[in-house]
mmCIF file of C-alpha atoms in Angstrom:
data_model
loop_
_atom_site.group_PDB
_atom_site.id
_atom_site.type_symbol
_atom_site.label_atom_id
_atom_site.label_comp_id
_atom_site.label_asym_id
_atom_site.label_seq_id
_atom_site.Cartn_x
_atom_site.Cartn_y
_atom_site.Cartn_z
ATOM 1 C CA UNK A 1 -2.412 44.150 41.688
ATOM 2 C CA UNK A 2 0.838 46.642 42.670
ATOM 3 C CA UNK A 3 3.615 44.412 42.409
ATOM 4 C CA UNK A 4 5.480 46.711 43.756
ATOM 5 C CA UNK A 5 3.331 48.064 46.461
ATOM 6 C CA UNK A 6 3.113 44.255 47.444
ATOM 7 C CA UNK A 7 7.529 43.830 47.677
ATOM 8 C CA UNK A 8 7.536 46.812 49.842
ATOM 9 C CA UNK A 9 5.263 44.625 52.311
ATOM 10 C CA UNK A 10 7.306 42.067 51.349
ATOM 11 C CA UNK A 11 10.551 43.923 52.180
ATOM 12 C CA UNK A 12 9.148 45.144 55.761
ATOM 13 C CA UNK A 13 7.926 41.973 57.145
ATOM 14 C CA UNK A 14 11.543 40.309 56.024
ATOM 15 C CA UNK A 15 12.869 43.093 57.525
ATOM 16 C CA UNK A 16 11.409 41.869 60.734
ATOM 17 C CA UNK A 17 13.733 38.902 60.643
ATOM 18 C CA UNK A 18 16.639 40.948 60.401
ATOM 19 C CA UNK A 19 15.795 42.721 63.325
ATOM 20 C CA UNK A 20 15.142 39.492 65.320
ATOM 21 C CA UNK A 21 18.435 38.059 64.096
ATOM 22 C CA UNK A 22 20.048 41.363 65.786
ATOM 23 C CA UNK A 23 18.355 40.840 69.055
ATOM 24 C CA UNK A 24 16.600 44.222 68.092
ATOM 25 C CA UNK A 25 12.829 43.155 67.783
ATOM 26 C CA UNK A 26 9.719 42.180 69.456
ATOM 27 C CA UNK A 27 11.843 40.168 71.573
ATOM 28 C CA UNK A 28 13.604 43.001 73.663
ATOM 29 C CA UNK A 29 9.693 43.947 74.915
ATOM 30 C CA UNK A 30 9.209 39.904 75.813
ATOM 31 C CA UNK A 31 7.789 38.820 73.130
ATOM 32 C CA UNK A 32 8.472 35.248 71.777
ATOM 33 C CA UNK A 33 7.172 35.709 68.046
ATOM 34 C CA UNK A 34 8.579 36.532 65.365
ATOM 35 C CA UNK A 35 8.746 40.415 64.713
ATOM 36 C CA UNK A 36 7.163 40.054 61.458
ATOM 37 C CA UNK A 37 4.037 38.982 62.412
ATOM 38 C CA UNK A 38 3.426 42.245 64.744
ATOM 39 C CA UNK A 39 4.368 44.225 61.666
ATOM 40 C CA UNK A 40 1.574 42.965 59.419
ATOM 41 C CA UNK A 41 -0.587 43.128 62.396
ATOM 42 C CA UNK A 42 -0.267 46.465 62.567
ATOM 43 C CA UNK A 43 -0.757 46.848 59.028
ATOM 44 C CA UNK A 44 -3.855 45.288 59.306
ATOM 45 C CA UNK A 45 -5.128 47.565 62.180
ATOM 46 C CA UNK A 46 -3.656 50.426 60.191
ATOM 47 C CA UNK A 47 -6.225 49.753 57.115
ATOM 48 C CA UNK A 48 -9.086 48.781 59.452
ATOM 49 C CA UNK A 49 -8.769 52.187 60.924
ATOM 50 C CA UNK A 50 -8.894 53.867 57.436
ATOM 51 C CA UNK A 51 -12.060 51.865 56.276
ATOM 52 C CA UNK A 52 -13.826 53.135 58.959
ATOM 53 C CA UNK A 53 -13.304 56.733 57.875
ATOM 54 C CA UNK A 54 -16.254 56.385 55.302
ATOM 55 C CA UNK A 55 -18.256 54.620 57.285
ATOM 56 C CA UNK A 56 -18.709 51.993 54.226
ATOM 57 C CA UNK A 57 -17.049 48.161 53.899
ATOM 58 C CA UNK A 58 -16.485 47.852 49.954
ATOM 59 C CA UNK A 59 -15.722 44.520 48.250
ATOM 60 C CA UNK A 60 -12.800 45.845 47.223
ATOM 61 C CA UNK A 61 -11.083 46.659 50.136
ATOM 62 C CA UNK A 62 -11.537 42.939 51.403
ATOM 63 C CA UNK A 63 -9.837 41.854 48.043
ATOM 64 C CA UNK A 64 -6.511 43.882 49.174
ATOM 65 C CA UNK A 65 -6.738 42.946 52.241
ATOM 66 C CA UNK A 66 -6.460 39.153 50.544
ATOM 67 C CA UNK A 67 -3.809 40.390 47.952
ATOM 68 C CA UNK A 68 -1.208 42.372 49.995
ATOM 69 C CA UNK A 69 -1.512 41.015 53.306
ATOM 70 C CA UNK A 70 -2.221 37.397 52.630
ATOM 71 C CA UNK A 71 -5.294 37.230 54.484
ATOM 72 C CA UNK A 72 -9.255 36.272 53.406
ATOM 73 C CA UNK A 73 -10.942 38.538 54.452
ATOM 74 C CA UNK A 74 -15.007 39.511 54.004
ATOM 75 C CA UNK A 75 -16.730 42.664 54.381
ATOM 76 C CA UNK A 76 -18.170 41.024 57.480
ATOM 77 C CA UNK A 77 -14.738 39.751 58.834
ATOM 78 C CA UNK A 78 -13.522 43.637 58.799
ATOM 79 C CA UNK A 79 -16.681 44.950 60.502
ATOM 80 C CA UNK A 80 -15.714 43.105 63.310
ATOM 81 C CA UNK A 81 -12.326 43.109 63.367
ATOM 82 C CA UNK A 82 -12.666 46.638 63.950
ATOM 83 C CA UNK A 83 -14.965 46.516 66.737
ATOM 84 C CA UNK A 84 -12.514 43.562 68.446
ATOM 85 C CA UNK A 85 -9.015 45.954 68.229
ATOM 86 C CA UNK A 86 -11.697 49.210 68.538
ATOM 87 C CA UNK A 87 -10.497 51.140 66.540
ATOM 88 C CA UNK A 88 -11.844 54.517 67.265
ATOM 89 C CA UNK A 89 -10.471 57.632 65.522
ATOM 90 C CA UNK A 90 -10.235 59.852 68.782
ATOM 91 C CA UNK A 91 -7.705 57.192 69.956
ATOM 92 C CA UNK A 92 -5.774 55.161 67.141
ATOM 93 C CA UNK A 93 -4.401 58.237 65.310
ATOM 94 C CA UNK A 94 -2.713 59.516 68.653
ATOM 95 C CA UNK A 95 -1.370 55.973 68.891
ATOM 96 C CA UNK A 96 2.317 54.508 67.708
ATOM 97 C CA UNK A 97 1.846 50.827 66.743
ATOM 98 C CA UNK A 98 3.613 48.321 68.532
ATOM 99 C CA UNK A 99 5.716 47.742 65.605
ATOM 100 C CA UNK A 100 6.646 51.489 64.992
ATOM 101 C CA UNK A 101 7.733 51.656 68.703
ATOM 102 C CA UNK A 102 10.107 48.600 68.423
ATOM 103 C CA UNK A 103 11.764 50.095 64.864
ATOM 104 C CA UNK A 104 11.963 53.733 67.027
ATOM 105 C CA UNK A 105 13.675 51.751 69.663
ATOM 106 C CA UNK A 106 16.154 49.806 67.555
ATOM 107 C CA UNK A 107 16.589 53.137 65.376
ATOM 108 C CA UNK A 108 18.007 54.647 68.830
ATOM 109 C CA UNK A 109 20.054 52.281 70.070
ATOM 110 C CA UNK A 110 22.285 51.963 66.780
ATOM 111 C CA UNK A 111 21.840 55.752 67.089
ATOM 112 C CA UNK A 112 23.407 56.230 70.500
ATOM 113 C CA UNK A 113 25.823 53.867 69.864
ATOM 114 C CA UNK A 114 27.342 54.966 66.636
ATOM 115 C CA UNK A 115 25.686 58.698 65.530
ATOM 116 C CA UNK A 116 24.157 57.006 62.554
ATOM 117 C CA UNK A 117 20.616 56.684 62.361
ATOM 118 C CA UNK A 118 19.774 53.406 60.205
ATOM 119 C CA UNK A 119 15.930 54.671 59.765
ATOM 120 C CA UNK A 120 14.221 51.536 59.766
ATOM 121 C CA UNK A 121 11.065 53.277 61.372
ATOM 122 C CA UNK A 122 11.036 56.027 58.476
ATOM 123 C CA UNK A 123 11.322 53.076 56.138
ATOM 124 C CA UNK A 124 8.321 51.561 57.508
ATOM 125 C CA UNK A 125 6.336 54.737 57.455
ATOM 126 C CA UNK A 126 7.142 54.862 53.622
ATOM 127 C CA UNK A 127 5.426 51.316 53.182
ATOM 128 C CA UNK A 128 2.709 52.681 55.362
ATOM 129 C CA UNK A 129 2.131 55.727 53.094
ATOM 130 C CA UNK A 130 2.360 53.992 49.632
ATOM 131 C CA UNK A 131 -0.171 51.275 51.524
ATOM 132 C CA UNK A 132 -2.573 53.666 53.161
ATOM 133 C CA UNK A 133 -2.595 55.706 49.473
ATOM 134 C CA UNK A 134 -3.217 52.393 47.076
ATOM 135 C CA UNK A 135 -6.208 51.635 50.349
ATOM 136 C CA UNK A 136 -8.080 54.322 50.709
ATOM 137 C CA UNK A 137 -8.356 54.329 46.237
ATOM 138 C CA UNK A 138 -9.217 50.811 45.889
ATOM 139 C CA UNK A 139 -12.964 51.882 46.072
ATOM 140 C CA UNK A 140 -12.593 54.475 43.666
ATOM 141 C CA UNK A 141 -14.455 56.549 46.533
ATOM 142 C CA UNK A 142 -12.093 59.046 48.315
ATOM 143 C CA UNK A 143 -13.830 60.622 50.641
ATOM 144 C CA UNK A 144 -12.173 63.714 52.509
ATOM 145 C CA UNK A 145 -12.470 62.525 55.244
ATOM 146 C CA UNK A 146 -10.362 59.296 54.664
ATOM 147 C CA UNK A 147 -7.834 61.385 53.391
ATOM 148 C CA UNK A 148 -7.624 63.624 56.533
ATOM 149 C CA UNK A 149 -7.891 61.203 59.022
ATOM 150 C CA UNK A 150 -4.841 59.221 56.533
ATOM 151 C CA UNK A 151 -2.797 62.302 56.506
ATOM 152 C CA UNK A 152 -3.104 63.554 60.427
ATOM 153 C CA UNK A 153 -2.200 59.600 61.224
ATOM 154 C CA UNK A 154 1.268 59.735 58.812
ATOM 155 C CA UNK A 155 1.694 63.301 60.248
ATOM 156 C CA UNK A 156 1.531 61.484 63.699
ATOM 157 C CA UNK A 157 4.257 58.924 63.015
ATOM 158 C CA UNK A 158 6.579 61.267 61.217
ATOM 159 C CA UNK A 159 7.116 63.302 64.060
ATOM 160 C CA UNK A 160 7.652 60.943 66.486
ATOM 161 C CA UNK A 161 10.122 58.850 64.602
ATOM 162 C CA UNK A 162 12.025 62.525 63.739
ATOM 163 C CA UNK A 163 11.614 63.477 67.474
ATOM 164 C CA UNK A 164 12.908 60.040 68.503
ATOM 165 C CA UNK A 165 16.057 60.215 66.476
ATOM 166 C CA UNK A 166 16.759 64.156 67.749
ATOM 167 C CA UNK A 167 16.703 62.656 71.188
ATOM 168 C CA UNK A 168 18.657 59.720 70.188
ATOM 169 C CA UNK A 169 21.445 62.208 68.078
ATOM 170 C CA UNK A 170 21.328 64.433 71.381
ATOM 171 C CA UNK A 171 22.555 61.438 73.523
ATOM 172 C CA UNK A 172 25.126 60.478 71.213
ATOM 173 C CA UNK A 173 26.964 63.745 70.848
ATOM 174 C CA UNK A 174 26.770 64.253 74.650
ATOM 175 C CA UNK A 175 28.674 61.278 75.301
ATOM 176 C CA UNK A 176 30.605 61.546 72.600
ATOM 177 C CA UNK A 177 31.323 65.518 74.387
ATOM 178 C CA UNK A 178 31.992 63.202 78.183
ATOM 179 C CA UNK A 179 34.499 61.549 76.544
ATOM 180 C CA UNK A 180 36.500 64.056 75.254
ATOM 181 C CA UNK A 181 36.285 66.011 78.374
ATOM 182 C CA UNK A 182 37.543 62.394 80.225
ATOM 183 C CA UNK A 183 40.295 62.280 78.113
ATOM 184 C CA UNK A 184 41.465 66.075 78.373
ATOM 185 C CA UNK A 185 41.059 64.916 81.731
ATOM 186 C CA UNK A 186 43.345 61.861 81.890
ATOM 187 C CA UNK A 187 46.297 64.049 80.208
ATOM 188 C CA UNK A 188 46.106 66.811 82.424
ATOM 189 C CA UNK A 189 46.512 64.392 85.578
ATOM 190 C CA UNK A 190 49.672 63.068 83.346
ATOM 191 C CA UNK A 191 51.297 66.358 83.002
ATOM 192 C CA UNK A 192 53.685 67.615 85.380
ATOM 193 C CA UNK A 193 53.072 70.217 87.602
ATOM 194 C CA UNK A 194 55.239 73.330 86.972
ATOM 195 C CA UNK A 195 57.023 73.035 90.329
ATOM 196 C CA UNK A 196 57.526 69.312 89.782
ATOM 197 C CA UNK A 197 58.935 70.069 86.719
ATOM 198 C CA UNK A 198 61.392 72.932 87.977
ATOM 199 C CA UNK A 199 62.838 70.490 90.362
ATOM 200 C CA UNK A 200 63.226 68.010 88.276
ATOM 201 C CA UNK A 201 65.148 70.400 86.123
ATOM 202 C CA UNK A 202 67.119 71.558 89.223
ATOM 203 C CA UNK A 203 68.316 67.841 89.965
ATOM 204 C CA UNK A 204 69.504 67.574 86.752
ATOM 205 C CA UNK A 205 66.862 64.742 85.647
#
């Protein structure tokens, strides 16, 4: 077993709690659990959708199922978990998990609000490619086709998180530009006009 490959899953689903203890997870979409649990969820869905890329269940990808996710699975539990979440390639790799879309969201808002990006989503999608990469070798199989359909999915979530945080960046400098054009504003109106201050002059003020 990765040790480390199992902290980083570790890491993401504590994570979670951080982001619930902001008022920045699952809970913002009206959700009552815990944000953790929809991260490992999608984790889940995430490998189900690569183990159908060979069209084969191995042993072994039911034992790291059980060793980095914490749950006991069989060959026979995956086969139909993926035909309960169907989990069809035409549609899942054009798809953001749940999870992705709340770190995106909370990602923006600190964004907007301060012009630093804290990149919790591209932190995710880190955990997601060292997971994916020790998945789709447990069988000692590779087939090129898992390793497309891995890569186009990654691809997927890249540039949406980078497009997301453009947009976010974009909204933060514009208000940033509305309030320096308010406050050239607000000193102008202070200034004197040049008749107003010729008569003051004048009067001897």
């Amino acid at each position: 077993m990765n040790q480390e490959l199992r902290q980083m899953v570790g890491e993401a689903l504590a994570f979670g709690d951080v982001m619930d203890e902001a008022n920045l997870g699952v809970s913002r979409f009206g959700h009552d659990e815990k944000t953790a649990r929809f991260i490992r969820l999608d984790m889940v869905k995430f490998l189900l959708y690569l183990s159908t890329s060979d069209d084969v269940i191995h042993d072994s990808e039911a034992q790291f199922f059980r060793d980095y996710l914490g749950y006991n699975f069989e060959t026979a539990t995956i086969t139909s978990l993926i035909d309960k979440f169907e989990l069809k390639k035409e549609t899942f790799h054009t798809t953001v998990p749940f999870s992705f879309g709340v770190m995106i969201e909370a990602d923006s808002i600190v964004t907007t609000q301060t012009g630093k990006n804290p990149g919790a989503a591209m932190a995710l999608l880190r955990v997601y490619h060292a997971l994916g990469s020790a998945f789709v070798q447990c069988d000692e199989d590779v087939s090129e086709e898992e390793r497309k359909d891995f890569s186009e999915y990654l691809t997927m979530l890249r540039d949406t998180i980078e497009e997301a945080g453009r947009n976010a960046m974009a909204q933060y400098e514009k208000s940033q530009e509305d309030a320096a054009g308010t406050d050239d504003g607000a000193q102008q109106s202070d200034a004197p006009a040049d008749g107003e201050e010729k008569g003051a002059e004048a009067s001897g003020e």
